[in-house]
Coordinates of C-alpha atoms in Angstrom, one line a residue:
M1 CA -23.5 -17.4 153.5
T2 CA -25.4 -18.2 150.3
R3 CA -24.7 -21.7 149.0
V4 CA -23.8 -21.8 145.3
P5 CA -25.8 -24.6 143.6
P6 CA -23.7 -27.3 142.0
E7 CA -23.3 -27.7 138.3
R8 CA -25.6 -30.4 136.9
V9 CA -25.4 -32.6 133.8
F10 CA -27.9 -34.9 132.3
L11 CA -26.3 -38.3 131.3
L12 CA -27.9 -40.6 128.8
W13 CA -27.3 -44.2 129.9
P14 CA -28.7 -46.9 127.4
T15 CA -28.9 -50.6 128.1
T16 CA -25.9 -51.3 125.9
S17 CA -23.5 -48.8 127.5
Y18 CA -20.5 -50.1 129.4
R19 CA -19.5 -46.6 130.6
A20 CA -22.0 -45.2 133.0
D21 CA -19.8 -45.9 136.0
A22 CA -16.8 -44.1 134.4
F23 CA -18.9 -41.0 133.7
L24 CA -20.4 -41.1 137.3
E25 CA -16.9 -41.3 138.7
A26 CA -15.8 -38.4 136.5
A27 CA -18.7 -36.3 137.7
R28 CA -17.8 -37.1 141.3
R29 CA -14.2 -36.0 140.7
L30 CA -15.4 -32.8 139.0
G31 CA -17.9 -32.0 141.8
V32 CA -20.9 -32.2 139.4
E33 CA -24.4 -33.4 140.1
V34 CA -25.8 -36.0 137.6
A35 CA -29.3 -36.7 136.4
I36 CA -29.4 -40.1 134.5
G37 CA -31.8 -40.7 131.7
S38 CA -32.1 -44.4 130.9
D39 CA -34.1 -47.2 129.4
R40 CA -33.0 -49.6 132.1
C41 CA -35.4 -48.6 134.9
H42 CA -34.9 -51.8 136.9
E43 CA -31.2 -51.1 137.2
L44 CA -31.8 -47.5 138.1
A45 CA -34.0 -48.6 141.0
A46 CA -31.1 -50.7 142.4
L47 CA -28.7 -47.7 142.0
F48 CA -30.9 -45.4 143.9
S49 CA -31.4 -47.8 146.7
S50 CA -27.7 -47.9 147.3
G51 CA -27.5 -44.7 149.3
D52 CA -26.5 -42.4 146.4
A53 CA -30.1 -41.2 145.9
P54 CA -29.5 -37.6 147.0
Y55 CA -26.7 -37.3 144.5
Y56 CA -28.4 -38.8 141.4
Q57 CA -31.8 -38.3 139.8
A58 CA -33.4 -41.1 137.6
V59 CA -35.4 -40.3 134.5
P60 CA -36.9 -43.2 132.4
L61 CA -36.7 -42.4 128.7
D62 CA -38.0 -43.9 125.5
F63 CA -34.8 -44.1 123.4
R64 CA -36.8 -45.6 120.5
D65 CA -38.3 -42.2 119.7
P66 CA -35.7 -39.4 119.7
E67 CA -38.3 -36.6 119.6
H68 CA -40.3 -38.1 122.5
A69 CA -37.1 -38.7 124.5
S70 CA -36.0 -35.1 123.9
R71 CA -39.4 -33.8 125.3
Q72 CA -39.0 -36.1 128.3
I73 CA -35.6 -34.6 129.1
Q74 CA -36.9 -31.1 128.8
E75 CA -39.7 -31.8 131.2
A76 CA -37.3 -33.6 133.6
V77 CA -34.9 -30.6 133.9
R78 CA -37.6 -27.9 134.1
E79 CA -37.2 -27.5 137.9
K80 CA -33.5 -28.2 138.1
P81 CA -31.8 -26.9 135.0
V82 CA -28.6 -28.6 133.7
R83 CA -25.6 -27.2 132.0
A84 CA -25.1 -30.0 129.5
I85 CA -26.6 -33.2 128.1
V86 CA -24.0 -35.9 127.5
S87 CA -24.4 -39.2 125.6
T88 CA -22.5 -42.3 126.6
D89 CA -22.9 -44.1 123.3
D90 CA -23.7 -43.8 119.6
H91 CA -27.4 -44.6 119.9
T92 CA -28.2 -41.6 122.1
T93 CA -26.2 -38.9 120.4
A94 CA -29.1 -37.6 118.4
I95 CA -31.3 -37.5 121.5
A96 CA -28.8 -35.5 123.4
A97 CA -28.4 -33.0 120.5
R98 CA -32.1 -32.5 120.1
A99 CA -32.7 -31.9 123.8
A100 CA -29.7 -29.6 124.1
V101 CA -30.8 -27.5 121.1
A102 CA -34.3 -27.2 122.6
L103 CA -32.9 -26.1 125.9
G104 CA -30.4 -23.6 124.4
L105 CA -27.4 -25.6 125.5
A106 CA -24.1 -25.8 123.7
T107 CA -24.1 -28.8 121.3
N108 CA -23.6 -29.9 117.8
P109 CA -26.3 -29.3 115.1
V110 CA -28.8 -32.1 115.1
R111 CA -28.3 -32.6 111.4
A112 CA -24.5 -33.0 111.9
V113 CA -25.0 -35.6 114.6
E114 CA -27.6 -37.6 112.6
A115 CA -25.2 -37.7 109.6
A116 CA -22.4 -39.0 111.8
R117 CA -24.7 -41.8 113.1
N118 CA -26.0 -42.8 109.6
K119 CA -23.3 -44.4 107.4
R120 CA -25.1 -43.5 104.2
L121 CA -25.4 -39.8 105.2
L122 CA -21.8 -39.8 106.4
R123 CA -20.6 -41.1 103.0
E124 CA -22.7 -38.5 101.1
R125 CA -21.5 -35.6 103.2
L126 CA -17.9 -36.6 103.1
A127 CA -17.9 -37.2 99.3
A128 CA -19.6 -33.9 98.7
A129 CA -16.9 -32.1 100.6
G130 CA -14.1 -34.0 98.9
V131 CA -13.0 -36.0 102.0
P132 CA -11.7 -39.4 101.0
T133 CA -14.3 -42.1 101.8
P134 CA -15.4 -45.4 100.2
R135 CA -17.7 -45.3 97.1
H136 CA -21.1 -46.6 98.1
Q137 CA -24.7 -47.5 97.1
S138 CA -27.7 -48.1 99.3
F139 CA -30.6 -50.5 98.8
S140 CA -33.8 -51.5 100.4
I141 CA -33.6 -54.7 102.5
D142 CA -36.4 -56.0 100.2
A143 CA -34.2 -55.7 97.1
D144 CA -33.2 -58.8 95.3
P145 CA -29.4 -59.1 95.5
A146 CA -29.3 -61.2 92.4
R147 CA -30.4 -58.1 90.5
I148 CA -27.9 -55.7 92.1
E149 CA -24.8 -54.8 90.2
V150 CA -21.9 -53.8 92.5
G151 CA -18.1 -53.6 92.3
L152 CA -16.1 -56.4 94.0
P153 CA -14.8 -56.9 96.5
C154 CA -17.3 -54.9 98.5
V155 CA -18.6 -54.5 102.1
V156 CA -22.2 -55.0 103.0
K157 CA -23.4 -53.3 106.2
P158 CA -26.3 -51.7 108.1
T159 CA -26.3 -47.9 108.2
F160 CA -26.7 -47.5 111.9
L161 CA -25.2 -50.3 113.9
S162 CA -21.7 -50.0 115.5
A163 CA -18.9 -52.3 116.7
S164 CA -18.8 -54.0 113.3
R165 CA -22.2 -55.6 113.8
G166 CA -23.6 -56.8 110.5
V167 CA -20.5 -55.8 108.5
I168 CA -19.6 -58.5 105.9
R169 CA -17.0 -58.5 103.0
A170 CA -18.0 -60.2 99.8
D171 CA -15.5 -61.1 97.1
D172 CA -17.7 -62.6 94.4
R173 CA -21.4 -62.6 93.3
P174 CA -22.5 -65.6 95.3
G175 CA -20.8 -64.2 98.4
F176 CA -22.5 -60.8 97.9
Q177 CA -25.9 -62.4 97.6
K178 CA -25.3 -64.4 100.8
A179 CA -24.0 -61.3 102.6
F180 CA -26.9 -59.1 101.6
A181 CA -29.4 -61.8 102.7
R182 CA -27.6 -62.2 106.0
V183 CA -27.6 -58.4 106.7
A184 CA -31.3 -58.2 105.7
A185 CA -32.1 -61.0 108.1
L186 CA -30.3 -59.2 111.0
L187 CA -32.2 -55.9 110.2
R188 CA -35.5 -57.8 110.5
V189 CA -34.7 -58.9 114.0
P190 CA -37.3 -57.0 116.2
E191 CA -34.7 -55.6 118.6
V192 CA -32.6 -54.3 115.7
A193 CA -35.5 -53.0 113.7
A194 CA -36.8 -51.1 116.7
K195 CA -33.4 -49.6 117.3
G196 CA -32.9 -48.5 113.7
G197 CA -36.4 -47.3 112.8
P198 CA -36.5 -46.3 109.1
A199 CA -32.7 -46.9 108.9
A200 CA -33.3 -50.6 109.5
R201 CA -34.9 -50.8 106.1
E202 CA -31.7 -49.8 104.3
I203 CA -28.5 -51.7 103.5
L204 CA -25.2 -50.0 102.5
V205 CA -22.9 -51.5 99.9
E206 CA -19.5 -49.9 99.6
E207 CA -16.1 -50.6 98.1
F208 CA -13.7 -52.5 100.3
V209 CA -10.6 -50.4 101.1
P210 CA -7.5 -52.6 101.8
G211 CA -4.7 -51.6 104.1
I212 CA -4.0 -51.0 107.7
E213 CA -6.7 -49.5 110.0
V214 CA -6.3 -47.0 112.9
A215 CA -8.7 -45.3 115.3
L216 CA -8.5 -41.7 116.3
E217 CA -9.9 -40.2 119.5
G218 CA -10.5 -36.5 119.5
L219 CA -12.3 -33.6 121.2
L220 CA -13.8 -30.8 119.2
V221 CA -13.4 -27.4 120.9
G222 CA -15.0 -24.5 119.1
G223 CA -14.6 -26.4 115.8
R224 CA -11.0 -27.2 116.3
L225 CA -10.0 -30.9 116.5
E226 CA -7.8 -31.7 119.5
V227 CA -6.3 -35.1 118.9
L228 CA -6.3 -37.1 122.1
A229 CA -4.9 -40.4 120.9
L230 CA -4.2 -42.4 117.8
F231 CA -4.5 -46.2 118.1
D232 CA -2.9 -48.8 115.9
K233 CA -4.9 -51.9 115.2
P234 CA -2.2 -54.5 114.8
D235 CA -4.5 -57.3 113.8
P236 CA -5.5 -57.3 110.1
L237 CA -9.1 -56.4 109.4
A238 CA -9.6 -57.9 106.0
G239 CA -12.9 -59.7 106.5
P240 CA -15.1 -61.5 105.8
F241 CA -16.1 -60.1 109.3
F242 CA -14.4 -57.2 111.0
E243 CA -14.1 -58.1 114.7
E244 CA -11.8 -55.6 116.4
T245 CA -9.3 -57.0 118.9
L246 CA -6.2 -54.9 119.7
Y247 CA -5.9 -51.1 120.2
V248 CA -2.5 -49.8 121.0
T249 CA -1.4 -46.2 121.5
P250 CA 0.8 -44.2 120.8
S251 CA 0.7 -45.2 117.1
R252 CA 3.9 -46.5 115.5
L253 CA 3.1 -44.9 112.2
P254 CA 5.5 -42.3 110.7
A255 CA 4.9 -38.7 111.9
A256 CA 4.0 -37.5 108.5
L257 CA 1.3 -40.1 108.1
Q258 CA -0.1 -39.4 111.5
S259 CA -0.3 -35.7 110.6
A260 CA -2.3 -36.7 107.4
L261 CA -4.6 -38.8 109.5
F262 CA -5.2 -35.8 111.9
D263 CA -5.9 -33.5 109.0
V264 CA -8.4 -35.7 107.2
S265 CA -10.2 -36.4 110.4
A266 CA -10.6 -32.6 111.1
Q267 CA -11.8 -32.2 107.5
A268 CA -14.4 -34.9 108.0
A269 CA -15.7 -33.4 111.2
A270 CA -16.0 -30.0 109.5
A271 CA -17.7 -31.6 106.5
L272 CA -20.4 -33.0 108.8
G273 CA -20.8 -29.7 110.7
L274 CA -19.6 -31.0 114.0
R275 CA -18.1 -28.4 116.3
E276 CA -18.2 -29.5 119.9
G277 CA -17.5 -32.6 121.9
P278 CA -15.9 -36.0 121.4
V279 CA -15.3 -37.7 118.1
H280 CA -14.2 -41.2 117.3
A281 CA -12.8 -41.9 113.8
E282 CA -11.9 -45.1 112.0
L283 CA -9.5 -44.7 109.0
R284 CA -7.8 -46.9 106.6
I285 CA -4.5 -46.3 104.8
P286 CA -4.5 -48.2 101.5
P287 CA -1.2 -49.3 99.9
G288 CA 0.4 -46.3 98.2
G289 CA -2.5 -44.0 99.1
G290 CA -3.6 -41.5 101.7
P291 CA -6.0 -41.9 104.6
V292 CA -9.6 -42.9 103.9
V293 CA -12.3 -42.1 106.4
I294 CA -14.4 -45.2 107.2
E295 CA -16.3 -43.9 110.3
L296 CA -16.6 -40.6 112.1
A297 CA -18.9 -40.8 115.2
A298 CA -19.9 -37.9 117.4
R299 CA -19.1 -39.8 120.5
S300 CA -16.1 -41.2 122.3
I301 CA -14.5 -44.6 122.1
G302 CA -16.8 -47.5 122.9
G303 CA -16.8 -50.4 125.4
L304 CA -14.3 -50.1 128.3
C305 CA -11.5 -48.9 125.9
S306 CA -11.4 -45.4 127.4
R307 CA -9.6 -47.0 130.4
T308 CA -6.4 -46.9 128.3
L309 CA -6.4 -43.1 128.2
R310 CA -5.1 -40.8 130.9
F311 CA -4.4 -37.1 130.4
G312 CA -2.6 -34.3 132.3
A313 CA -2.4 -35.3 136.0
G314 CA -4.3 -38.5 135.7
I315 CA -7.5 -37.2 134.2
S316 CA -9.8 -39.6 132.5
L317 CA -11.4 -39.3 129.1
E318 CA -14.8 -39.0 130.7
E319 CA -13.6 -36.1 132.9
L320 CA -12.4 -34.2 129.8
I321 CA -15.8 -34.8 128.0
L322 CA -17.8 -33.6 131.0
A323 CA -15.5 -30.6 131.6
H324 CA -15.8 -29.5 128.0
A325 CA -19.6 -30.0 128.0
L326 CA -19.8 -27.7 131.1
G327 CA -17.8 -25.1 129.3
R328 CA -14.6 -25.5 131.3
D329 CA -11.2 -24.9 129.9
V330 CA -10.1 -28.4 129.0
R331 CA -6.7 -27.2 127.7
A332 CA -5.9 -26.0 131.2
L333 CA -6.8 -29.5 132.5
G334 CA -4.4 -31.1 130.1
L335 CA -5.0 -32.7 126.7
T336 CA -1.7 -34.5 126.4
R337 CA -1.8 -38.2 126.9
E338 CA 0.5 -39.8 129.5
R339 CA 3.9 -40.8 128.3
A340 CA 3.4 -44.6 128.9
A341 CA 2.1 -46.7 126.0
A342 CA -1.2 -48.4 126.6
G343 CA -3.6 -50.7 124.9
V344 CA -6.7 -52.9 125.2
M345 CA -7.6 -56.3 123.9
M346 CA -11.3 -56.6 123.1
V347 CA -11.7 -60.4 123.8
P348 CA -13.4 -61.9 120.8
I349 CA -16.2 -64.5 121.1
P350 CA -14.7 -67.6 119.5
A351 CA -17.9 -69.6 118.9
A352 CA -21.7 -69.6 119.5
G353 CA -23.0 -71.2 122.6
L354 CA -23.4 -70.7 126.4
L355 CA -20.5 -69.2 128.3
R356 CA -19.6 -71.7 131.0
E357 CA -16.2 -70.5 132.3
V358 CA -13.2 -68.3 131.5
R359 CA -10.1 -70.1 132.8
G360 CA -6.6 -68.8 133.1
Q361 CA -7.5 -65.3 134.3
N362 CA -4.9 -65.3 137.1
A363 CA -2.2 -66.4 134.7
A364 CA -3.2 -63.8 132.2
A365 CA -3.2 -61.1 134.9
A366 CA 0.3 -62.1 135.9
V367 CA 1.8 -61.3 132.5
P368 CA 4.1 -58.2 132.9
G369 CA 2.4 -55.1 131.7
I370 CA -1.2 -56.3 132.2
E371 CA -3.2 -53.9 134.3
G372 CA -6.5 -55.6 134.5
I373 CA -8.9 -58.2 133.0
E374 CA -12.6 -57.7 133.0
I375 CA -14.9 -60.4 131.6
T376 CA -18.1 -58.5 130.9
M377 CA -20.3 -61.4 129.7
P378 CA -21.9 -63.1 132.7
L379 CA -21.5 -66.9 133.0
G380 CA -24.5 -68.6 131.4
S381 CA -24.9 -65.9 128.8
E382 CA -25.6 -66.9 125.2
L383 CA -22.6 -66.0 123.0
I384 CA -23.3 -64.7 119.5
P385 CA -20.2 -64.1 117.3
L386 CA -20.1 -61.4 114.7
P387 CA -21.6 -60.4 112.4
E388 CA -24.9 -61.0 114.2
G389 CA -23.5 -60.5 117.7
A390 CA -23.3 -57.1 119.5
S391 CA -20.9 -57.7 122.4
Y392 CA -17.4 -58.7 123.3
L393 CA -16.5 -61.3 125.9
G394 CA -14.5 -58.8 127.9
F395 CA -11.5 -56.6 127.9
V396 CA -7.8 -56.9 128.8
F397 CA -5.8 -53.8 129.6
A398 CA -2.0 -53.2 129.4
R399 CA 0.5 -50.4 130.1
A400 CA 4.2 -50.5 129.4
D401 CA 7.2 -48.4 128.2
S402 CA 6.6 -49.0 124.5
P403 CA 3.7 -49.9 122.1
D404 CA 5.6 -53.1 121.2
Q405 CA 5.6 -54.2 124.8
V406 CA 1.9 -53.4 125.2
E407 CA 1.0 -55.5 122.2
A408 CA 3.2 -58.4 123.3
A409 CA 1.6 -58.3 126.8
L410 CA -1.9 -58.3 125.4
R411 CA -1.3 -61.2 123.1
A412 CA 0.4 -63.2 125.8
A413 CA -2.4 -62.6 128.3
H414 CA -5.1 -63.5 125.7
A415 CA -3.3 -66.7 124.9
K416 CA -3.6 -67.8 128.5
L417 CA -7.4 -67.4 128.6
E418 CA -9.5 -70.5 127.9
I419 CA -13.1 -69.8 127.0
V420 CA -15.3 -72.8 127.9
I421 CA -18.5 -72.8 125.8
S422 CA -21.3 -75.3 125.7
P423 CA -23.8 -75.7 122.8
T424 CA -27.2 -74.0 123.1
L425 CA -30.1 -76.4 123.2
D426 CA -32.9 -76.1 120.7
V427 CA -36.3 -75.3 122.4
V428 CA -39.0 -77.7 121.3

């Protein structure tokens, strides 16, 4: 009897990704072989010494150069072709699209993915298509902010970083000059400059849009947006920094407003030229106005937040993403989210310093509705708050009968956590 070779996918796993394990588990459940391309070769070595080596293939990649990384992927899959190339974060979406196009695999146009990743290009494409998005200007990091005329209040931000890193609100001229200088300093940090390439030489200044903010998780199938979840963000995001904390689904917004959010998100994806795969949108609803698109990324929700989502008969978001990438009928798997409400608290970093201890985890886990607590920062780590920081302290997950119960459980659990931080010592 002839053995049918298994389907294979190539998974891009960068240093900053929290989600490799979730994608590997999804592949296992789908019966799919996985090749991993990563810039963390030392961790890959540990993975393949664990006994899973026959199942996974490791490929070191240079994520700093998308063209080079694309060629590395093409060479790596020459003998064992793959059906799909899947990115696990924002930083590697363009690499995945370039390699997939070169290999003739189903994917989004490279130009569309690059526009979704660059906030200036995103604003330009949306504005040209008539999709509501903030007015904006862009400047060199070498520009003198004292000579720049902008409307106030405004938001100063990098064009390529995610998770609100480097995003600062300014309400007056002195505040704008300080914000511009602070973002410019962040973009000159070698690690950030290497990650951004030419985009690290550019600063975006856009109007501040007041109002509530929501996040939409979707999957594009043949150009049609399938909305998977709409998250409320109950904590106000008014600045000066924009650290996200609570995500709760299903949304408690009126049905008509939710429908408007779905429509404008679909319009934004079409304006960029995105047609396949996951999208994550951030939108604001100003007082008395309609939805405004703040972000639309060609990837799924970040961090460990995808753990809040279950579809059909207990299918994970990562399973849906892999199944769609392989060309399977995801509608048959089930795109309807479970009936229970769910949410996540992205535990904020309260101050700079060294993480010594996180007390109260057992008490927090005992709060009714709490499903789990995961502190992702190792003890002894240096904590850097926003806007310069790039990580959360950890995640708290809840599930209950209603969104209100989920929100209450997350707030109660967070209140029981005590973060012990000691000052960092200056090195002489």
